[in-house]
Structure formats: structure tokens, C-alpha cells
mmCIF file of C-alpha atoms (C1' of nucleotides) in Angstrom:
data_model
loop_
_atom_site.group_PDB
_atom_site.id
_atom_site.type_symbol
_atom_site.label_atom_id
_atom_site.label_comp_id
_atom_site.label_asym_id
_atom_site.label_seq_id
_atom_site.Cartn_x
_atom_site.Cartn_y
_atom_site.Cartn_z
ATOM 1 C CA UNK L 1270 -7.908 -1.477 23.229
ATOM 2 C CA UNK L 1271 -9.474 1.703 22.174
ATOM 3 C CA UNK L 1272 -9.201 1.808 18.183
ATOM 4 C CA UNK L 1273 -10.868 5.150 18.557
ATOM 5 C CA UNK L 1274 -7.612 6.749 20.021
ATOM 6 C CA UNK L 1275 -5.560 4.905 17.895
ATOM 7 C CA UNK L 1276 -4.768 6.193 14.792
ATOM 8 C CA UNK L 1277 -4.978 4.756 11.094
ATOM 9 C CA UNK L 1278 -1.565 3.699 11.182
ATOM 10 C CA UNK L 1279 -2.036 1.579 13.870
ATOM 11 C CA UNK L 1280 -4.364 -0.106 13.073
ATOM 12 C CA UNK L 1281 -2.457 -0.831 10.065
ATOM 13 C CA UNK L 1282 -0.292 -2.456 12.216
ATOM 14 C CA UNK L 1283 -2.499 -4.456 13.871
ATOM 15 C CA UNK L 1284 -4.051 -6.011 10.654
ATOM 16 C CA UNK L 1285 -0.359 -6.605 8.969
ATOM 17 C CA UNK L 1286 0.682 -8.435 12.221
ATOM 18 C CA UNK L 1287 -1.849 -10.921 11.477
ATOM 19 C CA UNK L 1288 -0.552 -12.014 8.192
ATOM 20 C CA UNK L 1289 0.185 -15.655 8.115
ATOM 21 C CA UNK L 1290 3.536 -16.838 7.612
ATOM 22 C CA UNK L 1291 4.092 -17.654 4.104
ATOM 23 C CA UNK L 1292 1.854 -15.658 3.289
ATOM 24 C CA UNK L 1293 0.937 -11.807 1.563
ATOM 25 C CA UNK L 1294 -2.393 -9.199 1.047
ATOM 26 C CA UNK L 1295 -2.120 -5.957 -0.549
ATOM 27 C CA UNK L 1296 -2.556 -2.469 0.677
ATOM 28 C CA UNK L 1297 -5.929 -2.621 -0.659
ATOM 29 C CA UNK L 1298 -6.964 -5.474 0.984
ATOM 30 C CA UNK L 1299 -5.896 -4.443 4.304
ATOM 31 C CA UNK L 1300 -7.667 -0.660 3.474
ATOM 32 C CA UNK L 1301 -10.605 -2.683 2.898
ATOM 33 C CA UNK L 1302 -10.440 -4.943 6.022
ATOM 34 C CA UNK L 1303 -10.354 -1.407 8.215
ATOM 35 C CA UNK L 1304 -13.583 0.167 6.303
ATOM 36 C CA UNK L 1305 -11.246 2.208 4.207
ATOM 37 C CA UNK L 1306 -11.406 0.804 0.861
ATOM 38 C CA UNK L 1307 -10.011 3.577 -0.779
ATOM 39 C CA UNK L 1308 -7.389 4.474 1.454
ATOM 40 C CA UNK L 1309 -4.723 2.051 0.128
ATOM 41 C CA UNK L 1310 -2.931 4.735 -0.301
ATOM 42 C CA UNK L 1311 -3.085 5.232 3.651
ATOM 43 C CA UNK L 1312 -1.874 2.200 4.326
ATOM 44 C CA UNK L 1313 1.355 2.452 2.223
ATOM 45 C CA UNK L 1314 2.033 5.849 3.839
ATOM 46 C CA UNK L 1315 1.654 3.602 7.298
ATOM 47 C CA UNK L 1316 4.483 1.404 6.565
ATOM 48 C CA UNK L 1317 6.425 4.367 6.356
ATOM 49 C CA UNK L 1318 6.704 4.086 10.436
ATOM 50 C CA UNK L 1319 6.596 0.328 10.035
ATOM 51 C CA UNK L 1320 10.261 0.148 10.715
ATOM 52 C CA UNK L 1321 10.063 0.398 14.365
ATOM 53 C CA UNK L 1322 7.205 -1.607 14.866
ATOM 54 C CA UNK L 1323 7.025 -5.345 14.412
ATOM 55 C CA UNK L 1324 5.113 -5.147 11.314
ATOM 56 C CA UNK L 1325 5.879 -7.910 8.727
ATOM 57 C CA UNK L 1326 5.930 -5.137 6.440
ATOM 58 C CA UNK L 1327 7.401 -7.585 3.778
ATOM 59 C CA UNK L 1328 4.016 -9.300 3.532
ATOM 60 C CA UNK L 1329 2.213 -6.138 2.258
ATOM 61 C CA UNK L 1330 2.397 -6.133 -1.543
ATOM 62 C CA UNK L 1331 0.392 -4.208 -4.123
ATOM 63 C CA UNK L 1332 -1.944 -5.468 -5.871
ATOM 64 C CA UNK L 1333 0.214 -7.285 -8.739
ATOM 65 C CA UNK L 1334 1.825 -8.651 -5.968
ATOM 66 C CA UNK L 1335 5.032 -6.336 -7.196
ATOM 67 C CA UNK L 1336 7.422 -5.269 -4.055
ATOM 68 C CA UNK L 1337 6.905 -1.611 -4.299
ATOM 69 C CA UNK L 1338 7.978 -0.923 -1.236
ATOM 70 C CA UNK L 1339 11.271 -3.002 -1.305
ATOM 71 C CA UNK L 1340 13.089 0.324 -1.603
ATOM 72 C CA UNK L 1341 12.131 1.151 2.149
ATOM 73 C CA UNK L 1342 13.950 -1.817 3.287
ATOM 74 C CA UNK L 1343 17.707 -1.892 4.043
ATOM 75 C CA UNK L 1344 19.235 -3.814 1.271
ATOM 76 C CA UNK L 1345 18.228 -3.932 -2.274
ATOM 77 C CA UNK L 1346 16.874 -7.361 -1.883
ATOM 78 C CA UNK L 1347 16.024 -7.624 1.636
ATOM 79 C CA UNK L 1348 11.989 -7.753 1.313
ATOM 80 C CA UNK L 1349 12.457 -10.649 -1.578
ATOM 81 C CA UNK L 1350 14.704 -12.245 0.680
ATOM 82 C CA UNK L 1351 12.384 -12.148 4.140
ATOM 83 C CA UNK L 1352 9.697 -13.363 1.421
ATOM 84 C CA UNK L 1353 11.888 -16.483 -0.093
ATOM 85 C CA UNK L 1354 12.787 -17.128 3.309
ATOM 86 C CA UNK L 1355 8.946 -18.014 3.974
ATOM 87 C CA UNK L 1356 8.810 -19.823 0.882
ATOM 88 C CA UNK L 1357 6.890 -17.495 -1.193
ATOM 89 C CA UNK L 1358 8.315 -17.518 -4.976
ATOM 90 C CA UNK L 1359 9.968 -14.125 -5.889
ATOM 91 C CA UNK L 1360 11.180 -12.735 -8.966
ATOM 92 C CA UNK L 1361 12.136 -9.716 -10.303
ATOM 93 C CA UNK L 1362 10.301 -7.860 -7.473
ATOM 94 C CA UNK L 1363 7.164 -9.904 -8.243
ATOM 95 C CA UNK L 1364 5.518 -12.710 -6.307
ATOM 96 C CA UNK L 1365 4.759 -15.651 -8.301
ATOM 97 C CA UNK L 1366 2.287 -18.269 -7.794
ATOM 98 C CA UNK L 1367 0.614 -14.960 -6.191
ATOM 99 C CA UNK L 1368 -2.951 -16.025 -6.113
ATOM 100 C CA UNK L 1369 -1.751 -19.643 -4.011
ATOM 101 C CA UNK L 1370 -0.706 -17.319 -1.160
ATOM 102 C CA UNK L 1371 -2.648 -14.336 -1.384
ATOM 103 C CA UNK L 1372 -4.416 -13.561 2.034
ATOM 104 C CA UNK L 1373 -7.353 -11.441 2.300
ATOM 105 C CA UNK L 1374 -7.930 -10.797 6.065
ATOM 106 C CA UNK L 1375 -11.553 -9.797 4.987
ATOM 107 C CA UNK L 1376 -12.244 -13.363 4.230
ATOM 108 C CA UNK L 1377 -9.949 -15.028 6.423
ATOM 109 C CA UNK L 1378 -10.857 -13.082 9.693
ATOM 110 C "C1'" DT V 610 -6.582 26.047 8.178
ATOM 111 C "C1'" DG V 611 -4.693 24.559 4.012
ATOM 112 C "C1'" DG V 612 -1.497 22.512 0.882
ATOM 113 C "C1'" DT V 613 1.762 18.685 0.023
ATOM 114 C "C1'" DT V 614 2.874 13.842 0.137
ATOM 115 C "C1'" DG V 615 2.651 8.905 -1.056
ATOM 116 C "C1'" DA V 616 5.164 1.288 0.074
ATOM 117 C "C1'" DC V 617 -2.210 2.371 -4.171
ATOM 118 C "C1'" DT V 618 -5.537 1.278 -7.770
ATOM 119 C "C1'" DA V 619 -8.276 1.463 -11.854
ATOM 120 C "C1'" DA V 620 -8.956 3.271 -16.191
ATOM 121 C "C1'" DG V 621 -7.325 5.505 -20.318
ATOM 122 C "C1'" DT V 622 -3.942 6.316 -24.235
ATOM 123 C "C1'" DC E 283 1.591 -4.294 -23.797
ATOM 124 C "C1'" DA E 284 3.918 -0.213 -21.317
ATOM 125 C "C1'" DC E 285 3.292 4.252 -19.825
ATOM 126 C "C1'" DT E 286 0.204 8.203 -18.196
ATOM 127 C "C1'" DT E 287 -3.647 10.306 -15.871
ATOM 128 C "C1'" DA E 288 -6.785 10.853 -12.395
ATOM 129 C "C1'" DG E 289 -9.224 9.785 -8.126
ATOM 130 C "C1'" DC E 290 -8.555 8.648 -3.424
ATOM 131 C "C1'" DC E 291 -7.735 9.942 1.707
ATOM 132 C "C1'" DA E 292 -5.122 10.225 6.311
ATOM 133 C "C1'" DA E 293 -0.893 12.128 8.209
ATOM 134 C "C1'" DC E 294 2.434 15.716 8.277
ATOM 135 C "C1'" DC E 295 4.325 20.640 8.081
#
DNA sequence: TGGTTGACTAAGT
DNA sequence: CACTTAGCCAACC
């Protein structure tokens, strides 16, 4: 691999393909994990492409661990669905019990 | 080359 | 407690 060549978004990728099942991280944590702290922001715009990837883009929350991005899916409940379907706790948009499955690949990798 | 965009975040009102 | 403002930075046009 050459991360050099690769560009931010992929390596966006990279990092949200190793979110454990069942579980979520923010933008900000994943921003963080590439030596970007600030570049959250980046990593949102990333997902943007995440569609024909196979990026559990469903797993990448903000930080309140709200489903901002839900309205990039297909359906209307799609992301909350994918999420449920893991067993993480969903409502209204927002992840409960957030803090039980929050994963930080900064401290987990 | 330069300006616009955005699935963010923290701080302020 | 809900909304607004401002800083942030890589990709895109």
C-alpha cells in the first residue's frame, strides 16, 4: 500500500472498514486516527463517495452520536435500520446507550 | 490559482 | 436548552 498516493478519502475508507460490528466512532475520531484532527469535516465530505465502496458508512456518526448523514442513504430510515440490525439502540436519529458502543480506533488500534 | 462546498465540532448567544 | 456563529481543511470546479 502506498498511503502517500492515496488520497484522504481513502484512507477514510480504510479506517471506517475497520469498525467493529455493533459498533460506531465519529468523524472526529476517525480525523484524529489519520493525524487530521481537525479535518472532521474531511471525513464527512469522504462518505460522500462512500456509496460505491464497501464502507460501513452507517457506523460513522457525529459526535452526539446523531445520524447526520442518514439523508445520504436510500431510504429515510435505512442507516437506523443497518444500525438496529447490529444491535445498536436508535432513536429519533440518535444512538442511545452511545458511550457502551462508541469505538475510537485511536485507542482500539 | 482561487473560491465554493460540506455526512463536523466547539463555543457563544 | 435550542439555535447561531465561527474555525477548520481537503476535494472539486
Amino acid at each position: 500500500m502506498k498511503p502517500e498516493t492515496e488520497s484522504f478519502f481513502e484512507r477514510v475508507y480504510e479506517v471506517a472498514r475497520l469498525i467493529p460490528y455493533g459498533r460506531v466512532t465519529s468523524y472526529g475520531a476517525i480525523a484524529k486516527y489519520l493525524g487530521a484532527a481537525r479535518s472532521a469535516r474531511i471525513v464527512g465530505y469522504a462518505m460522500n463517495g462512500s456509496s460505491d465502496k464497501d464502507v460501513p458508512a452507517h457506523r460513522v456518526v457525529n459526535r452526539k452520536g446523531l445520524l447526520t448523514g442518514k439523508h445520504h442513504f436510500e431510504g429515510t430510515n435505512l442507516m437506523q435500520q443497518l444500525l438496529e440490525n447490529e444491535g445498536v439502540e436508535v432513536v429519533d436519529n440518535q444512538i442511545q446507550n452511545l458511550e457502551s458502543i462508541y469505538w475510537e480506533p485511536s485507542k482500539e488500534l
